[in-house]
Coordinates of C-alpha atoms and ligand atoms in Angstrom, one line a residue:
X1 CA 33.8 43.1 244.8
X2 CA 37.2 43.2 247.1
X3 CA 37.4 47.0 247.3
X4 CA 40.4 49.1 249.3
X5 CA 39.1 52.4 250.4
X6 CA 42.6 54.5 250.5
X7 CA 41.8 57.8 252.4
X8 CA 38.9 55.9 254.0
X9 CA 38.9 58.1 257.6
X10 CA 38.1 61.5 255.5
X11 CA 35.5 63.6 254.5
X12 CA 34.4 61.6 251.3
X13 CA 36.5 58.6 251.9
X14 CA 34.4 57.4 255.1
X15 CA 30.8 57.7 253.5
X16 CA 32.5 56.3 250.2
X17 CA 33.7 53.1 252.6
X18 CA 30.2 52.7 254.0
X19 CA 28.2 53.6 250.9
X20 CA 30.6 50.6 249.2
X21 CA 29.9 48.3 252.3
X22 CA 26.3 48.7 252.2
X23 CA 25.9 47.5 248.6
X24 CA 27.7 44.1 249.4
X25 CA 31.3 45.1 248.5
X26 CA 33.8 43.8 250.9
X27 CA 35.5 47.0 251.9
X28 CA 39.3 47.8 253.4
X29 CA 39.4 51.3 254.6
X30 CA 43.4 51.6 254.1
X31 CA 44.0 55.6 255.9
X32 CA 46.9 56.8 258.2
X33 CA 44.7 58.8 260.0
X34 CA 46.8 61.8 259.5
X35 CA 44.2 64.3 258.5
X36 CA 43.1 64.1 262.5
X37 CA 46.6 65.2 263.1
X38 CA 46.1 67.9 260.8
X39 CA 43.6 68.9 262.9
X40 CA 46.0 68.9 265.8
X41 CA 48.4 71.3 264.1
X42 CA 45.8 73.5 263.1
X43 CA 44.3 73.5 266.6
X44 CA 40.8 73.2 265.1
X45 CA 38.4 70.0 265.6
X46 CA 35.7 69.0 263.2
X47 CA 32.5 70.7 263.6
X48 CA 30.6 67.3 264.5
X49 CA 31.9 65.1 267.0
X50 CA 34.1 62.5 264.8
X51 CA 34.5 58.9 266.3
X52 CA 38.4 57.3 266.3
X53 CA 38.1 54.9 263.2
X54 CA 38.4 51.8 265.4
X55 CA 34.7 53.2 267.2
X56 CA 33.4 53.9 263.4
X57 CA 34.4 50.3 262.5
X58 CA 32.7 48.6 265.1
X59 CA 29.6 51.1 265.3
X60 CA 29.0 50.3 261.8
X61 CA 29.4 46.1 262.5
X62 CA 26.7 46.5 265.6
X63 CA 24.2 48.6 263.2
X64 CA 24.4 46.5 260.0
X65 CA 26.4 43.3 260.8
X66 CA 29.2 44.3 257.9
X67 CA 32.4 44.3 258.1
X68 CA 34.8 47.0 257.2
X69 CA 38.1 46.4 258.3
X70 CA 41.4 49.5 258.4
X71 CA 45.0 49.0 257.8
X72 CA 46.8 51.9 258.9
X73 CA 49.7 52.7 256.2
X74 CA 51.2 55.9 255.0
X75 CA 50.5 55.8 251.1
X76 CA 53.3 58.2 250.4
X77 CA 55.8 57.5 252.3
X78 CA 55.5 53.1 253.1
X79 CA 55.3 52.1 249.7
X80 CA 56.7 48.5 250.6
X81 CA 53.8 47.5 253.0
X82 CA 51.5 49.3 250.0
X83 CA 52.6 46.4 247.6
X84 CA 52.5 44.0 250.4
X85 CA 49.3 44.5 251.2
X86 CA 48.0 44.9 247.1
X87 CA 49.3 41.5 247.3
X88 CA 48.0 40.0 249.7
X89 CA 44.5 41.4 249.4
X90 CA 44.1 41.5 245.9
X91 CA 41.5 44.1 245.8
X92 CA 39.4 44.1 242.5
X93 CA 39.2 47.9 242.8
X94 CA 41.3 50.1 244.7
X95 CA 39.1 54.1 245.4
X96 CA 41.8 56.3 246.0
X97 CA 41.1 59.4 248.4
X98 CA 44.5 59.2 250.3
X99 CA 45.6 63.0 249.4
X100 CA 46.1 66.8 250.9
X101 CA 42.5 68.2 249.8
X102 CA 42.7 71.5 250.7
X103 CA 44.1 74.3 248.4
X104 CA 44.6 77.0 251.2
X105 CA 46.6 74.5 253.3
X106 CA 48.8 74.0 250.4
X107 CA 49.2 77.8 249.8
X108 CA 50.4 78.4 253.6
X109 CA 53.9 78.1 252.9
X110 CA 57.2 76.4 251.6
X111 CA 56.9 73.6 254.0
X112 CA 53.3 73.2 253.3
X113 CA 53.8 73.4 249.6
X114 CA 56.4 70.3 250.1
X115 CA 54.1 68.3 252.3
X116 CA 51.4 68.7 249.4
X117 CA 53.1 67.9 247.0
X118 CA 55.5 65.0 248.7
X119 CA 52.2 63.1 249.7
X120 CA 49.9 63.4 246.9
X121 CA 52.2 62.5 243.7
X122 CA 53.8 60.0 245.8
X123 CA 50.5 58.6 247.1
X124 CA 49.4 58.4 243.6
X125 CA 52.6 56.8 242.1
X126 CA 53.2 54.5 244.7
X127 CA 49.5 53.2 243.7
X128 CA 50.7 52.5 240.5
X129 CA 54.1 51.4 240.5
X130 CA 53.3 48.9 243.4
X131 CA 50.4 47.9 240.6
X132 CA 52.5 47.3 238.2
X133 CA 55.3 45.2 240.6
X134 CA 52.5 42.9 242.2
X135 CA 51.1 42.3 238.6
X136 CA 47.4 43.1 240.0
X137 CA 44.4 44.0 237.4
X138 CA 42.8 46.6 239.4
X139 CA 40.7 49.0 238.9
X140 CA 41.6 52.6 240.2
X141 CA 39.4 55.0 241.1
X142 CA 40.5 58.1 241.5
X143 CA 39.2 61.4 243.2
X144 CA 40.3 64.2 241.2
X145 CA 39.2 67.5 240.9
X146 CA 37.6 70.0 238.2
X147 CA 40.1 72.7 239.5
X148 CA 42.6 70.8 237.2
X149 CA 40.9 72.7 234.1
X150 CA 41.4 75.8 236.0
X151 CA 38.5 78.9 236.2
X152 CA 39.2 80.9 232.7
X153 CA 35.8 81.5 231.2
X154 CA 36.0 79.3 227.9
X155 CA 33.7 79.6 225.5
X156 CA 32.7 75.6 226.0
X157 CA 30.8 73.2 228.2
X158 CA 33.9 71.9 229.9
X159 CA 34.5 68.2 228.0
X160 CA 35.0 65.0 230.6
X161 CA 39.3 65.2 230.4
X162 CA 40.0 65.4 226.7
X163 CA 40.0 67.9 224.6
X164 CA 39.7 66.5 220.7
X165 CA 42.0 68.7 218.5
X166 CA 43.0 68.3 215.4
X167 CA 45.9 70.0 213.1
X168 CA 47.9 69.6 209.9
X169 CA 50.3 67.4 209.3
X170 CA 53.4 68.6 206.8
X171 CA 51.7 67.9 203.8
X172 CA 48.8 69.9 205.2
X173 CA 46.5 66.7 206.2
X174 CA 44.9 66.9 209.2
X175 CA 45.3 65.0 212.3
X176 CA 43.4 64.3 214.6
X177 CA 43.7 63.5 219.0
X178 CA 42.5 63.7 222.2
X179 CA 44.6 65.4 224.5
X180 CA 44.5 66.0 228.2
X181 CA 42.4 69.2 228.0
X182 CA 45.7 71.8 229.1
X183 CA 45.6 72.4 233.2
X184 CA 45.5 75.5 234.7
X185 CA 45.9 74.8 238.2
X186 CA 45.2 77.4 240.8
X187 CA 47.0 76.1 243.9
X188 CA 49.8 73.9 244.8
X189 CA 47.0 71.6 245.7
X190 CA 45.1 71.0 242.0
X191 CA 48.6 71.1 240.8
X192 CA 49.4 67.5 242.1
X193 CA 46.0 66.3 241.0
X194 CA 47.3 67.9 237.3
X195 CA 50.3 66.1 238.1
X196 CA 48.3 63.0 239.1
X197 CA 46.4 63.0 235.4
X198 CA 49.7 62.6 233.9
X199 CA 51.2 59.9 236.0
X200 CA 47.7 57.8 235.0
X201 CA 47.6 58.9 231.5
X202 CA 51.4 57.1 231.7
X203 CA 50.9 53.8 233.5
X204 CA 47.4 53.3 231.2
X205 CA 49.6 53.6 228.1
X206 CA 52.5 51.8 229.0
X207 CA 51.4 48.9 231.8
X208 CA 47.7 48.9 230.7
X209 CA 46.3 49.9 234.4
X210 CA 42.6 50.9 234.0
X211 CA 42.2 53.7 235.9
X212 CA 39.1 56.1 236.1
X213 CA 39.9 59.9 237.3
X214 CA 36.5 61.5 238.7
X215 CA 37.0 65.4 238.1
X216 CA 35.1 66.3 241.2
X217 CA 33.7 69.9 242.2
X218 CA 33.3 71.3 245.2
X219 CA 31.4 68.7 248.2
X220 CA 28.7 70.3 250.3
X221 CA 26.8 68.2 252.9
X222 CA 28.1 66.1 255.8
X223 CA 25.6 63.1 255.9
X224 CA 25.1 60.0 253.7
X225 CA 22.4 57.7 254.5
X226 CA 25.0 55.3 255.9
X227 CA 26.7 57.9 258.3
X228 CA 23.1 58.4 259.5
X229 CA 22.4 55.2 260.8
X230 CA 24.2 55.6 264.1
X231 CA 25.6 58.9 265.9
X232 CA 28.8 56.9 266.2
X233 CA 28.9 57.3 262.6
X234 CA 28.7 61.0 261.4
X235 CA 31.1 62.4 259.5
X236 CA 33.4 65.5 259.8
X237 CA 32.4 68.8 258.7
X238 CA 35.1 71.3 258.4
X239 CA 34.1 75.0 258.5
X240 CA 37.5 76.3 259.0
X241 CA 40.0 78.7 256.7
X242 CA 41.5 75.4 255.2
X243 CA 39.8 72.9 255.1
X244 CA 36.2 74.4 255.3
X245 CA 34.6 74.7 251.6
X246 CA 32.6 77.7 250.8
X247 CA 28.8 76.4 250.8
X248 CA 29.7 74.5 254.2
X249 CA 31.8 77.6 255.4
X250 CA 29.1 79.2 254.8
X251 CA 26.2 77.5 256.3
X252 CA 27.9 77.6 259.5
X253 CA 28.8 81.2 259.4
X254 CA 25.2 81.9 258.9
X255 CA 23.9 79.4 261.8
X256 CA 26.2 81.5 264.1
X257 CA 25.4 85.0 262.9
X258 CA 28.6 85.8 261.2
X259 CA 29.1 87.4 257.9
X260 CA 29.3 85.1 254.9
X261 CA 32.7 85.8 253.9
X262 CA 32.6 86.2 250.1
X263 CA 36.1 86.5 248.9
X264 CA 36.1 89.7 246.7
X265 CA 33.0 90.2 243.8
X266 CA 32.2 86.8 244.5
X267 CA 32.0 86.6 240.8
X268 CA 33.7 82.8 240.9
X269 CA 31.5 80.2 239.6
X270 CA 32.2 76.9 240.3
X271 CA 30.9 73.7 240.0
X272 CA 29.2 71.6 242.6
X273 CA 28.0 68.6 244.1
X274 CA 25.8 67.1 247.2
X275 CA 28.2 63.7 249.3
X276 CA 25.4 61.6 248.9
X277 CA 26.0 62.0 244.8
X278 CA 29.5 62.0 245.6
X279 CA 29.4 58.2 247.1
X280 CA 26.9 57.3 244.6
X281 CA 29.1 58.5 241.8
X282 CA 32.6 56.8 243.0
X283 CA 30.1 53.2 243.2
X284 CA 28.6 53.8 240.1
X285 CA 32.5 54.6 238.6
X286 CA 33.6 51.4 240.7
X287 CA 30.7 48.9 239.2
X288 CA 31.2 49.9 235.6
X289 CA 34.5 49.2 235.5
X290 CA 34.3 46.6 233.1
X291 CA 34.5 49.0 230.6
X292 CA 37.7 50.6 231.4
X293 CA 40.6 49.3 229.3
X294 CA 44.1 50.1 229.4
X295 CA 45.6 52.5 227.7
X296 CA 43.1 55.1 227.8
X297 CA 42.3 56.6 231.2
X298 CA 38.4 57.5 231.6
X299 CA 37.9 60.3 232.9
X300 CA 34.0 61.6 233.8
X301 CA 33.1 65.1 235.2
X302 CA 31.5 64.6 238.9
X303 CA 29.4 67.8 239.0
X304 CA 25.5 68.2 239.7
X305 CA 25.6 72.0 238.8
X306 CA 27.5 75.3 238.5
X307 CA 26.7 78.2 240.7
X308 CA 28.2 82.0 241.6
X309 CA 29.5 82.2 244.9
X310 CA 27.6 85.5 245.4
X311 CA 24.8 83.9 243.8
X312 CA 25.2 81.5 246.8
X313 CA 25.3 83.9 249.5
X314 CA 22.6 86.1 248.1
X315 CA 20.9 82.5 248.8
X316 CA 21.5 82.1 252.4
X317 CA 21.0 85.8 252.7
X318 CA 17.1 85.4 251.2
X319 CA 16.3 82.1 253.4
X320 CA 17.7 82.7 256.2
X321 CA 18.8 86.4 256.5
X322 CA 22.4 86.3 256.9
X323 CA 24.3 89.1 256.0
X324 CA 27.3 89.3 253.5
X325 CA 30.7 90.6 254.0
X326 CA 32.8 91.0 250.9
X327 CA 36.3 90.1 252.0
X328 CA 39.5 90.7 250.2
X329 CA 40.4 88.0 248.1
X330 CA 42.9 86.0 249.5
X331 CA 43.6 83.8 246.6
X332 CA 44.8 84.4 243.0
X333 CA 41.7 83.4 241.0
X334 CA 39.6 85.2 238.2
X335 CA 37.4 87.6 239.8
X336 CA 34.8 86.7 237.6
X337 CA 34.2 83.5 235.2
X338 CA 31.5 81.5 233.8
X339 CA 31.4 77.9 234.2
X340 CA 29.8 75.0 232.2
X341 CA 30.3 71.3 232.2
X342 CA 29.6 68.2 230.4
X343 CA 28.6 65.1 232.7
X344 CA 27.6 62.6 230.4
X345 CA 29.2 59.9 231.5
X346 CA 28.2 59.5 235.2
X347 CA 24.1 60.5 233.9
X348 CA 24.4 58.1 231.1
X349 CA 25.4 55.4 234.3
X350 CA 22.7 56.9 236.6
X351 CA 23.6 59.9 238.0
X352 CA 20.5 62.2 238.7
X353 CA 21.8 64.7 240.7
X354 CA 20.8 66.6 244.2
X355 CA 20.2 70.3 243.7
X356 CA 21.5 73.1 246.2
X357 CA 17.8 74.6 246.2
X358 CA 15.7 71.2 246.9
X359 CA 18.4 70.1 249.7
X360 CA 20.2 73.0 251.2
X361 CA 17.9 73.4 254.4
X362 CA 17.1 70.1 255.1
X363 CA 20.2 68.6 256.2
X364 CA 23.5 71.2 256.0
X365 CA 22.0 73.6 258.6
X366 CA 20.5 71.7 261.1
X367 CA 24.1 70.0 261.4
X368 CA 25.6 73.5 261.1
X369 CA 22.8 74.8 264.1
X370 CA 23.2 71.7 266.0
X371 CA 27.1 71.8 266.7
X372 CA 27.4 75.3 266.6
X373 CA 28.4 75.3 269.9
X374 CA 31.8 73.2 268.8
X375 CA 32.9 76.2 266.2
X376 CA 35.6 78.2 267.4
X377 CA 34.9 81.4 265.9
X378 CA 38.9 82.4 265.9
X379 CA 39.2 79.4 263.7
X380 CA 36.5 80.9 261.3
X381 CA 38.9 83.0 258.9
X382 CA 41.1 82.2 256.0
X383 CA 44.7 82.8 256.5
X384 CA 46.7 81.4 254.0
X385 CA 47.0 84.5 251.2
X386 CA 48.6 84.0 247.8
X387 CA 47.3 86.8 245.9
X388 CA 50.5 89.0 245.2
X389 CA 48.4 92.2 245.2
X390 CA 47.5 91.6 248.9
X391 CA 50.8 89.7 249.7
X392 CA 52.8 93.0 248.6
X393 CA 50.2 95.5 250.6
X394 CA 50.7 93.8 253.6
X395 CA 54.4 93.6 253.2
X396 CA 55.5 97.1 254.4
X397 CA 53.4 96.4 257.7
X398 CA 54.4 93.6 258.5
X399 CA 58.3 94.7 257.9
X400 CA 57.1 97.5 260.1
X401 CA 56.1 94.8 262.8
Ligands
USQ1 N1 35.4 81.2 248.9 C1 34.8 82.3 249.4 N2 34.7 82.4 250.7 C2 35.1 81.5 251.6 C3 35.7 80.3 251.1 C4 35.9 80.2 249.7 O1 34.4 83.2 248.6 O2 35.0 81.6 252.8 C5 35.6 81.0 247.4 C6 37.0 80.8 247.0 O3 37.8 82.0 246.8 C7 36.8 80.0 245.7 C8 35.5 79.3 245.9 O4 34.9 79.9 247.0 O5 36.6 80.9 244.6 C9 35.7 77.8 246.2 O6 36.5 77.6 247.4 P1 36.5 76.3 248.2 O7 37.4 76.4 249.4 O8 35.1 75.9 248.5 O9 37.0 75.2 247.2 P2 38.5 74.8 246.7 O10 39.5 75.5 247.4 O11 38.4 74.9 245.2 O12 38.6 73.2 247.0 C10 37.5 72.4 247.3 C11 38.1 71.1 248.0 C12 39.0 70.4 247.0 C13 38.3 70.1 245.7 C14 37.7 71.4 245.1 C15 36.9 71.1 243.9 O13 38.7 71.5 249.2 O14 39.4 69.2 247.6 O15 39.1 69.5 244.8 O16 36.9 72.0 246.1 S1 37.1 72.4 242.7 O17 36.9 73.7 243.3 O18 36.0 72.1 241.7 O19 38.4 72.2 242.1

């Protein structure tokens, strides 16, 4: 299959690229390389030592003989040379990754707010509309998130997008729907991808797009089998205040000694799930997409399991003795919630899922112990704060400053 790989220079987007490659797609990594500039501003590198893309590319032609090729275009803001090139190429499936993916970067301020927000519901609307324009039958694949149902505990296993509700009618006859189960986003961040789920739910119903949103939890690991093959390959592993998430944060805290920063009770459960499932899951969503029609988006949970995040700690604090620090919350988040989740879809299609117990040694922390000489500890802490209780505490000092 023609596939276009937008957001193929990122953290899932490059194994997704080679993971697609491998299994005899013909891939176009389409990326403007801006989240190594986002690097730049935040003065922090990835923990392993990424390759420029052009080095990736040709690494990955010398080890396996395929070809991936890049086109570097700003989804957001060059939506032109996006149609143009949906023309052109005529991609059967197009995997879109080409978004801001970190909450706490979006939470820093106004002007990072705007930035989130700017790029990732214009990203995903110039997708569609330029879609529509070139008259293409694609298939999109979408990485969404399950922060778009937000963390209240419900008393349900969390359904894949729709929740079926039914109601009377004025002579008292019932009705019955699906509806977009109601967002509760808890940063700028999921809000676009809440945003996002509307934009699709639109084109689907009025230009027939088939579009597949994957709500995905929270990534930990670094390597696929494919970014394994050659050093030249590995992929990033962020451990910092933005862009680092918790298990990975973690694991590196913990290969250099430092306290596993557990934001408050740690009561949060989230959900979960290894890269290599991640990759497997997008190609598994791409492949089926036969069975995506228009009009109805398809939306499937991409979760191998839920844990507590001081359930997770209290994990790397048994295996490997590091110690835990429980940090003031910097977010605005339930201090405690429960968390189940249906995932019927992507196990009825294959899915059998990595767990954090048979993996978490193996691979995360000899990457974490290898490069810790890279982290730069100052780097280490989360900064961007929008919880009003701490906001407010810290105003008077900082007045006083
Ligand atoms: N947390 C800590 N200590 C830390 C970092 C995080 O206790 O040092 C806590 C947070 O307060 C939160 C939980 O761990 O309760 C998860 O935080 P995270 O940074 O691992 O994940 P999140 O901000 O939700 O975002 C990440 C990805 C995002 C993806 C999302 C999936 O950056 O792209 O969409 O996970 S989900 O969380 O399911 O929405």
């Amino acid at each position: 299959m023609r596939i276009a790989v937008l957001g193929g220079d990122g953290f899932c987007g490059w194994p997704v690229a080679l993971h697609l490659s491998r299994h005899g797609h013909d891939v176009t990594v389409v990326d403007s390389l801006v989240r190594r500039r986002t690097d730049d501003e935040l003065g922090v590198e990835s923990l392993t030592p990424v390759r420029p893309l052009p080095e990736r590319l040709a690494a990955w032609w010398e080890v396996t003989g395929l070809v991936v090729r890049h086109v570097r275009l700003d989804l957001a803001r060059e939506p032109e040379r996006l149609a143009a090139l949906l023309a052109a190429e005529r991609p059967e499936a197009v995997v879109h990754l080409a978004e801001q993916r970190a909450a706490p970067y979006s939470m820093r301020d106004a002007a990072h707010k705007r930035y989130t927000v700017d790029t990732n519901v214009n990203a995903t609307h110039n997708l569609l509309a330029a879609l529509v324009e070139v008259g293409l039958d694609a298939h999109v694949v979408h990485l969404g998130t399950m922060g778009v149902y937000g963390y209240e505990t419900a008393a349900v296993d969390l359904p894949e997008g729709y929740l079926h509700v039914s109601y009377p009618d004025r002579t008292g006859a019932s009705i019955e729907r699906d509806v977009l189960y109601p967002t509760r986003p808890g940063s700028v961040y999921h809000l676009t991808k809440s945003l996002d789920q509307l934009l699709f739910q639109f084109y689907a119903q009025n230009d027939g797009l088939r579009i597949t949103d994957l709500h995905q939890g929270i990534v930990w690991g670094t390597q696929t089998p494919e970014t394994r093959l050659d050093p030249r390959l590995v992929n990033r592993f962020d451990y910092d205040g933005d862009y680092g998430t918790v298990l990975n944060r973690f694991l590196v805290q913990a290969a250099l000694g430092l306290p596993l920063t557990v934001h408050g009770t740690g009561g949060q459960t989230r959900a979960f799930i290894n890269l290599e499932d991640t990759v497997r899951c997008v190609r598994l969503a791409v492949e089926s997409g036969d069975a995506v029609v228009g009009g109805r988006v398809r939306i499937m949970n991409q979760v191998a399991e839920t844990l507590r995040v001081r359930d997770l700690a209290a994990m790397l604090h048994r295996l490997l003795g590091a110690e835990v620090a429980h940090v003031p919350n910097p977010r605005a988040e339930a201090a405690e919630n429960e968390l189940e989740v249906r995932t019927d879809q992507l196990r009825d299609l294959g899915l059998e899922p990595i767990l954090l117990e048979e993996r978490l040694l193996e691979e995360s922390l000899e990457t974490a112990r290898r490069y810790a000489g890279r982290v730069d500890p100052a780097r280490v802490p989360a900064t961007a704060c929008w919880n009003a209780e701490r906001r407010a505490a810290a105003a008077p000092a900082e007045a006083g400053r």
